[in-house]
Amino acid sequence: MEGGGTPPETLKEERQSGCVPPTSLEGNSLKKSNWGFLFTGIVGGTLVVVYAVATPFITPAFRRICLPFVPATAKQIENVVKMLRCRRGPLVDVGSGDGRIVIAAAKEGFTAVGYELNPWLVWYSRYCARREGVQASARFYISDLWKVTFSQYSNVVVFGVPQMMLQLEKKLELELEDEARVIACRFPFPHWTPAQVTGEGIDTVWAYDASSFRRSKKRP
């Protein structure tokens, strides 16, 4: 047939059979539908990722004792290391955050462990320890500090908040050996008398010897 196109006989047969070729309008509608599904999938996937990443950082605010992640300053780390001079034995960082205290202690020759409830921070800390070459002596675990026993540690570092210090004070009094040392950053313990204090403002660090706070507790 001259001029091209579909012969009338073919169109008639297609109409009778119900098989009509899609028009350009139907094609555009199909493309829009596909883009809609793709966009919905991208948005949904992004929300899932954001939820998975953000939840460990947000949920501490809903616990009875809120212990948010606040990175240690370089001066705080320096002051902690200063309080550890001439010390020996295993070290634990209670709420180790991004792991810098544990890594700094490992570089000073300590076998150091960090307990942290946020899995993203634990994985990041492990990566940093490997990058710094101290992964053998700097270890990190996902755990609630209230479920950990500290009796095997000679040095305890705490980045706490005022609401938890009294409860943690009682826990450490029961579990630590007399030769242990507790180093508190940002907030002191309510009843203990520090053996040493260094730093100013938010960089202040208090060092407590277990033999001293046990002895003071036994006094009438």
mmCIF file of C-alpha atoms in Angstrom:
data_model
loop_
_atom_site.group_PDB
_atom_site.id
_atom_site.type_symbol
_atom_site.label_atom_id
_atom_site.label_comp_id
_atom_site.label_asym_id
_atom_site.label_seq_id
_atom_site.Cartn_x
_atom_site.Cartn_y
_atom_site.Cartn_z
ATOM 1 C CA MET A 1 0.000 0.000 0.000
ATOM 2 C CA GLU A 2 1.377 3.374 -0.984
ATOM 3 C CA GLY A 3 2.151 5.985 1.699
ATOM 4 C CA GLY A 4 2.999 3.333 4.337
ATOM 5 C CA GLY A 5 0.931 2.726 7.474
ATOM 6 C CA THR A 6 -1.079 -0.250 8.585
ATOM 7 C CA PRO A 7 -3.480 -1.759 6.044
ATOM 8 C CA PRO A 8 -7.179 -1.335 6.926
ATOM 9 C CA GLU A 9 -7.619 -5.105 6.960
ATOM 10 C CA THR A 10 -4.902 -5.458 9.644
ATOM 11 C CA LEU A 11 -6.386 -2.679 11.819
ATOM 12 C CA LYS A 12 -9.780 -4.311 11.557
ATOM 13 C CA GLU A 13 -8.373 -7.674 12.650
ATOM 14 C CA GLU A 14 -6.474 -6.079 15.586
ATOM 15 C CA ARG A 15 -9.601 -4.262 16.780
ATOM 16 C CA GLN A 16 -11.595 -7.463 16.609
ATOM 17 C CA SER A 17 -8.967 -9.413 18.541
ATOM 18 C CA GLY A 18 -8.505 -6.596 21.116
ATOM 19 C CA CYS A 19 -4.757 -6.293 20.349
ATOM 20 C CA VAL A 20 -4.418 -2.611 19.599
ATOM 21 C CA PRO A 21 -0.791 -1.281 19.558
ATOM 22 C CA PRO A 22 -0.118 1.133 22.455
ATOM 23 C CA THR A 23 -0.261 4.767 21.538
ATOM 24 C CA SER A 24 2.459 7.294 22.438
ATOM 25 C CA LEU A 25 0.224 8.501 25.299
ATOM 26 C CA GLU A 26 0.108 5.022 26.801
ATOM 27 C CA GLY A 27 3.901 4.745 26.452
ATOM 28 C CA ASN A 28 4.438 8.011 28.326
ATOM 29 C CA SER A 29 2.065 6.858 31.064
ATOM 30 C CA LEU A 30 4.048 3.629 31.448
ATOM 31 C CA LYS A 31 7.334 5.557 31.701
ATOM 32 C CA LYS A 32 5.880 7.852 34.368
ATOM 33 C CA SER A 33 4.669 4.837 36.317
ATOM 34 C CA ASN A 34 8.148 3.277 36.206
ATOM 35 C CA TRP A 35 9.762 6.533 37.355
ATOM 36 C CA GLY A 36 7.232 6.727 40.177
ATOM 37 C CA PHE A 37 8.130 3.250 41.407
ATOM 38 C CA LEU A 38 11.855 4.077 41.148
ATOM 39 C CA PHE A 39 11.460 7.352 43.056
ATOM 40 C CA THR A 40 9.410 5.638 45.774
ATOM 41 C CA GLY A 41 12.063 2.937 46.095
ATOM 42 C CA ILE A 42 14.891 5.483 46.404
ATOM 43 C CA VAL A 43 13.041 7.535 49.036
ATOM 44 C CA GLY A 44 12.065 4.425 50.984
ATOM 45 C CA GLY A 45 15.600 3.034 50.896
ATOM 46 C CA THR A 46 17.051 6.375 52.008
ATOM 47 C CA LEU A 47 14.658 6.554 54.965
ATOM 48 C CA VAL A 48 15.610 3.027 56.033
ATOM 49 C CA VAL A 49 19.326 3.898 55.921
ATOM 50 C CA VAL A 50 18.802 7.169 57.836
ATOM 51 C CA TYR A 51 16.742 5.331 60.454
ATOM 52 C CA ALA A 52 19.370 2.604 60.857
ATOM 53 C CA VAL A 53 22.188 5.134 61.262
ATOM 54 C CA ALA A 54 20.356 7.678 63.425
ATOM 55 C CA THR A 55 18.568 5.336 65.835
ATOM 56 C CA PRO A 56 21.665 4.390 67.921
ATOM 57 C CA PHE A 57 22.410 8.109 68.398
ATOM 58 C CA ILE A 58 18.831 9.131 69.251
ATOM 59 C CA THR A 59 17.701 6.281 71.518
ATOM 60 C CA PRO A 60 20.010 7.233 74.451
ATOM 61 C CA ALA A 61 17.801 10.279 74.991
ATOM 62 C CA PHE A 62 14.860 7.965 75.804
ATOM 63 C CA ARG A 63 16.681 5.872 78.405
ATOM 64 C CA ARG A 64 16.297 6.421 82.132
ATOM 65 C CA ILE A 65 19.851 7.773 82.233
ATOM 66 C CA CYS A 66 20.681 9.663 79.052
ATOM 67 C CA LEU A 67 24.312 9.142 78.025
ATOM 68 C CA PRO A 68 24.752 10.970 74.698
ATOM 69 C CA PHE A 69 27.869 10.763 72.562
ATOM 70 C CA VAL A 70 30.027 13.868 73.027
ATOM 71 C CA PRO A 71 33.529 13.526 71.520
ATOM 72 C CA ALA A 72 36.461 14.038 73.878
ATOM 73 C CA THR A 73 38.628 17.064 73.216
ATOM 74 C CA ALA A 74 42.320 16.660 72.438
ATOM 75 C CA LYS A 75 43.116 18.281 75.802
ATOM 76 C CA GLN A 76 40.895 15.820 77.673
ATOM 77 C CA ILE A 77 42.701 12.897 76.082
ATOM 78 C CA GLU A 78 46.039 14.483 76.983
ATOM 79 C CA ASN A 79 44.902 14.915 80.609
ATOM 80 C CA VAL A 80 43.701 11.308 80.832
ATOM 81 C CA VAL A 81 47.040 10.033 79.543
ATOM 82 C CA LYS A 82 48.782 12.245 82.116
ATOM 83 C CA MET A 83 46.775 10.583 84.910
ATOM 84 C CA LEU A 84 47.827 7.159 83.619
ATOM 85 C CA ARG A 85 51.562 7.791 83.878
ATOM 86 C CA CYS A 86 53.412 5.157 85.900
ATOM 87 C CA ARG A 87 50.271 3.015 85.891
ATOM 88 C CA ARG A 88 50.118 -0.609 84.772
ATOM 89 C CA GLY A 89 47.433 -3.196 84.191
ATOM 90 C CA PRO A 90 44.418 -3.447 81.877
ATOM 91 C CA LEU A 91 42.318 -0.372 81.146
ATOM 92 C CA VAL A 92 38.632 0.050 80.345
ATOM 93 C CA ASP A 93 36.813 3.060 78.919
ATOM 94 C CA VAL A 94 33.178 3.128 80.075
ATOM 95 C CA GLY A 95 31.156 4.469 77.149
ATOM 96 C CA SER A 96 34.102 4.593 74.752
ATOM 97 C CA GLY A 97 32.397 6.645 72.013
ATOM 98 C CA ASP A 98 34.692 7.016 68.999
ATOM 99 C CA GLY A 99 37.466 5.053 70.744
ATOM 100 C CA ARG A 100 40.125 7.752 70.988
ATOM 101 C CA ILE A 101 40.804 7.220 74.716
ATOM 102 C CA VAL A 102 41.247 3.473 74.226
ATOM 103 C CA ILE A 103 43.514 3.994 71.220
ATOM 104 C CA ALA A 104 45.598 6.612 73.069
ATOM 105 C CA ALA A 105 45.995 4.222 76.022
ATOM 106 C CA ALA A 106 47.000 1.373 73.702
ATOM 107 C CA LYS A 107 49.704 3.597 72.221
ATOM 108 C CA GLU A 108 51.011 4.116 75.774
ATOM 109 C CA GLY A 109 51.390 0.360 76.215
ATOM 110 C CA PHE A 110 48.094 -0.511 77.916
ATOM 111 C CA THR A 111 45.850 -3.385 77.001
ATOM 112 C CA ALA A 112 42.708 -1.309 76.600
ATOM 113 C CA VAL A 113 39.036 -2.176 76.162
ATOM 114 C CA GLY A 114 36.104 0.058 75.299
ATOM 115 C CA TYR A 115 32.443 -0.689 76.004
ATOM 116 C CA GLU A 116 29.929 1.246 73.940
ATOM 117 C CA LEU A 117 26.225 0.708 73.270
ATOM 118 C CA ASN A 118 26.209 2.400 69.852
ATOM 119 C CA PRO A 119 27.235 -0.205 67.226
ATOM 120 C CA TRP A 120 28.242 2.417 64.642
ATOM 121 C CA LEU A 121 30.728 3.951 67.091
ATOM 122 C CA VAL A 122 32.106 0.512 67.977
ATOM 123 C CA TRP A 123 32.677 -0.350 64.306
ATOM 124 C CA TYR A 124 34.254 3.049 63.696
ATOM 125 C CA SER A 125 36.517 2.604 66.747
ATOM 126 C CA ARG A 126 37.680 -0.789 65.484
ATOM 127 C CA TYR A 127 38.473 0.745 62.112
ATOM 128 C CA CYS A 128 40.478 3.560 63.753
ATOM 129 C CA ALA A 129 42.390 1.090 65.940
ATOM 130 C CA ARG A 130 43.344 -0.924 62.859
ATOM 131 C CA ARG A 131 44.326 2.236 61.004
ATOM 132 C CA GLU A 132 46.563 3.267 63.933
ATOM 133 C CA GLY A 133 48.098 -0.216 64.139
ATOM 134 C CA VAL A 134 46.940 -0.957 67.714
ATOM 135 C CA GLN A 135 44.083 -3.377 66.982
ATOM 136 C CA ALA A 136 45.807 -6.119 69.015
ATOM 137 C CA SER A 137 45.788 -4.064 72.232
ATOM 138 C CA ALA A 138 42.702 -1.871 71.655
ATOM 139 C CA ARG A 139 39.445 -3.813 71.604
ATOM 140 C CA PHE A 140 35.858 -2.618 71.478
ATOM 141 C CA TYR A 141 32.601 -4.308 72.428
ATOM 142 C CA ILE A 142 28.924 -3.458 72.048
ATOM 143 C CA SER A 143 27.593 -3.615 75.594
ATOM 144 C CA ASP A 144 25.605 -1.781 78.248
ATOM 145 C CA LEU A 145 28.005 -0.565 80.954
ATOM 146 C CA TRP A 146 25.604 -1.717 83.697
ATOM 147 C CA LYS A 147 25.939 -5.299 82.476
ATOM 148 C CA VAL A 148 29.752 -5.275 82.528
ATOM 149 C CA THR A 149 31.831 -6.377 85.524
ATOM 150 C CA PHE A 150 34.921 -4.192 86.038
ATOM 151 C CA SER A 151 36.773 -6.285 88.630
ATOM 152 C CA GLN A 152 39.461 -7.358 86.128
ATOM 153 C CA TYR A 153 40.509 -3.779 85.286
ATOM 154 C CA SER A 154 43.184 -1.756 87.067
ATOM 155 C CA ASN A 155 42.328 1.505 85.292
ATOM 156 C CA VAL A 156 38.812 2.760 84.576
ATOM 157 C CA VAL A 157 38.055 5.843 82.466
ATOM 158 C CA VAL A 158 34.564 7.340 82.680
ATOM 159 C CA PHE A 159 32.921 9.989 80.499
ATOM 160 C CA GLY A 160 29.668 10.205 82.416
ATOM 161 C CA VAL A 161 26.793 12.545 83.179
ATOM 162 C CA PRO A 162 25.712 13.713 86.658
ATOM 163 C CA GLN A 163 22.620 11.454 86.703
ATOM 164 C CA MET A 164 24.720 8.276 86.495
ATOM 165 C CA MET A 165 27.711 9.093 88.687
ATOM 166 C CA LEU A 166 26.217 8.054 92.040
ATOM 167 C CA GLN A 167 24.993 4.702 90.718
ATOM 168 C CA LEU A 168 28.304 4.061 88.960
ATOM 169 C CA GLU A 169 30.183 5.060 92.119
ATOM 170 C CA LYS A 170 28.409 2.302 94.059
ATOM 171 C CA LYS A 171 29.015 -0.255 91.310
ATOM 172 C CA LEU A 172 32.748 0.472 91.134
ATOM 173 C CA GLU A 173 33.116 0.401 94.931
ATOM 174 C CA LEU A 174 31.784 -3.149 94.917
ATOM 175 C CA GLU A 175 33.760 -4.438 91.945
ATOM 176 C CA LEU A 176 37.209 -2.815 91.828
ATOM 177 C CA GLU A 177 40.348 -4.042 93.561
ATOM 178 C CA ASP A 178 42.209 -1.726 95.957
ATOM 179 C CA GLU A 179 45.007 -0.974 93.466
ATOM 180 C CA ALA A 180 42.577 0.259 90.804
ATOM 181 C CA ARG A 181 42.371 3.868 89.642
ATOM 182 C CA VAL A 182 39.241 5.568 88.298
ATOM 183 C CA ILE A 183 39.565 8.589 86.013
ATOM 184 C CA ALA A 184 36.465 10.749 85.558
ATOM 185 C CA CYS A 185 36.126 13.276 82.746
ATOM 186 C CA ARG A 186 33.791 16.299 82.655
ATOM 187 C CA PHE A 187 31.935 15.374 85.874
ATOM 188 C CA PRO A 188 33.382 14.182 89.217
ATOM 189 C CA PHE A 189 31.997 11.445 91.435
ATOM 190 C CA PRO A 190 29.729 12.847 94.166
ATOM 191 C CA HIS A 191 31.301 11.318 97.299
ATOM 192 C CA TRP A 192 34.869 10.380 96.460
ATOM 193 C CA THR A 193 37.869 12.597 97.152
ATOM 194 C CA PRO A 194 40.181 12.745 94.128
ATOM 195 C CA ALA A 195 43.851 11.883 94.489
ATOM 196 C CA GLN A 196 44.671 14.217 91.581
ATOM 197 C CA VAL A 197 42.901 16.842 89.489
ATOM 198 C CA THR A 198 44.151 18.333 86.251
ATOM 199 C CA GLY A 199 42.737 20.584 83.547
ATOM 200 C CA GLU A 200 40.141 23.347 83.518
ATOM 201 C CA GLY A 201 36.497 23.639 82.495
ATOM 202 C CA ILE A 202 35.236 20.792 80.323
ATOM 203 C CA ASP A 203 38.795 19.456 80.093
ATOM 204 C CA THR A 204 38.999 18.802 83.852
ATOM 205 C CA VAL A 205 39.948 15.241 84.795
ATOM 206 C CA TRP A 206 39.670 13.706 88.281
ATOM 207 C CA ALA A 207 41.703 10.655 89.360
ATOM 208 C CA TYR A 208 40.464 8.472 92.244
ATOM 209 C CA ASP A 209 42.329 5.597 93.874
ATOM 210 C CA ALA A 210 40.145 2.687 94.968
ATOM 211 C CA SER A 211 42.139 2.197 98.169
ATOM 212 C CA SER A 212 41.313 5.793 99.190
ATOM 213 C CA PHE A 213 37.575 5.794 98.532
ATOM 214 C CA ARG A 214 37.219 2.380 100.146
ATOM 215 C CA ARG A 215 39.092 3.566 103.233
ATOM 216 C CA SER A 216 36.981 6.715 103.524
ATOM 217 C CA LYS A 217 33.806 4.662 103.210
ATOM 218 C CA LYS A 218 34.811 2.446 106.153
ATOM 219 C CA ARG A 219 35.298 5.410 108.475
ATOM 220 C CA PRO A 220 32.474 5.888 111.042
#
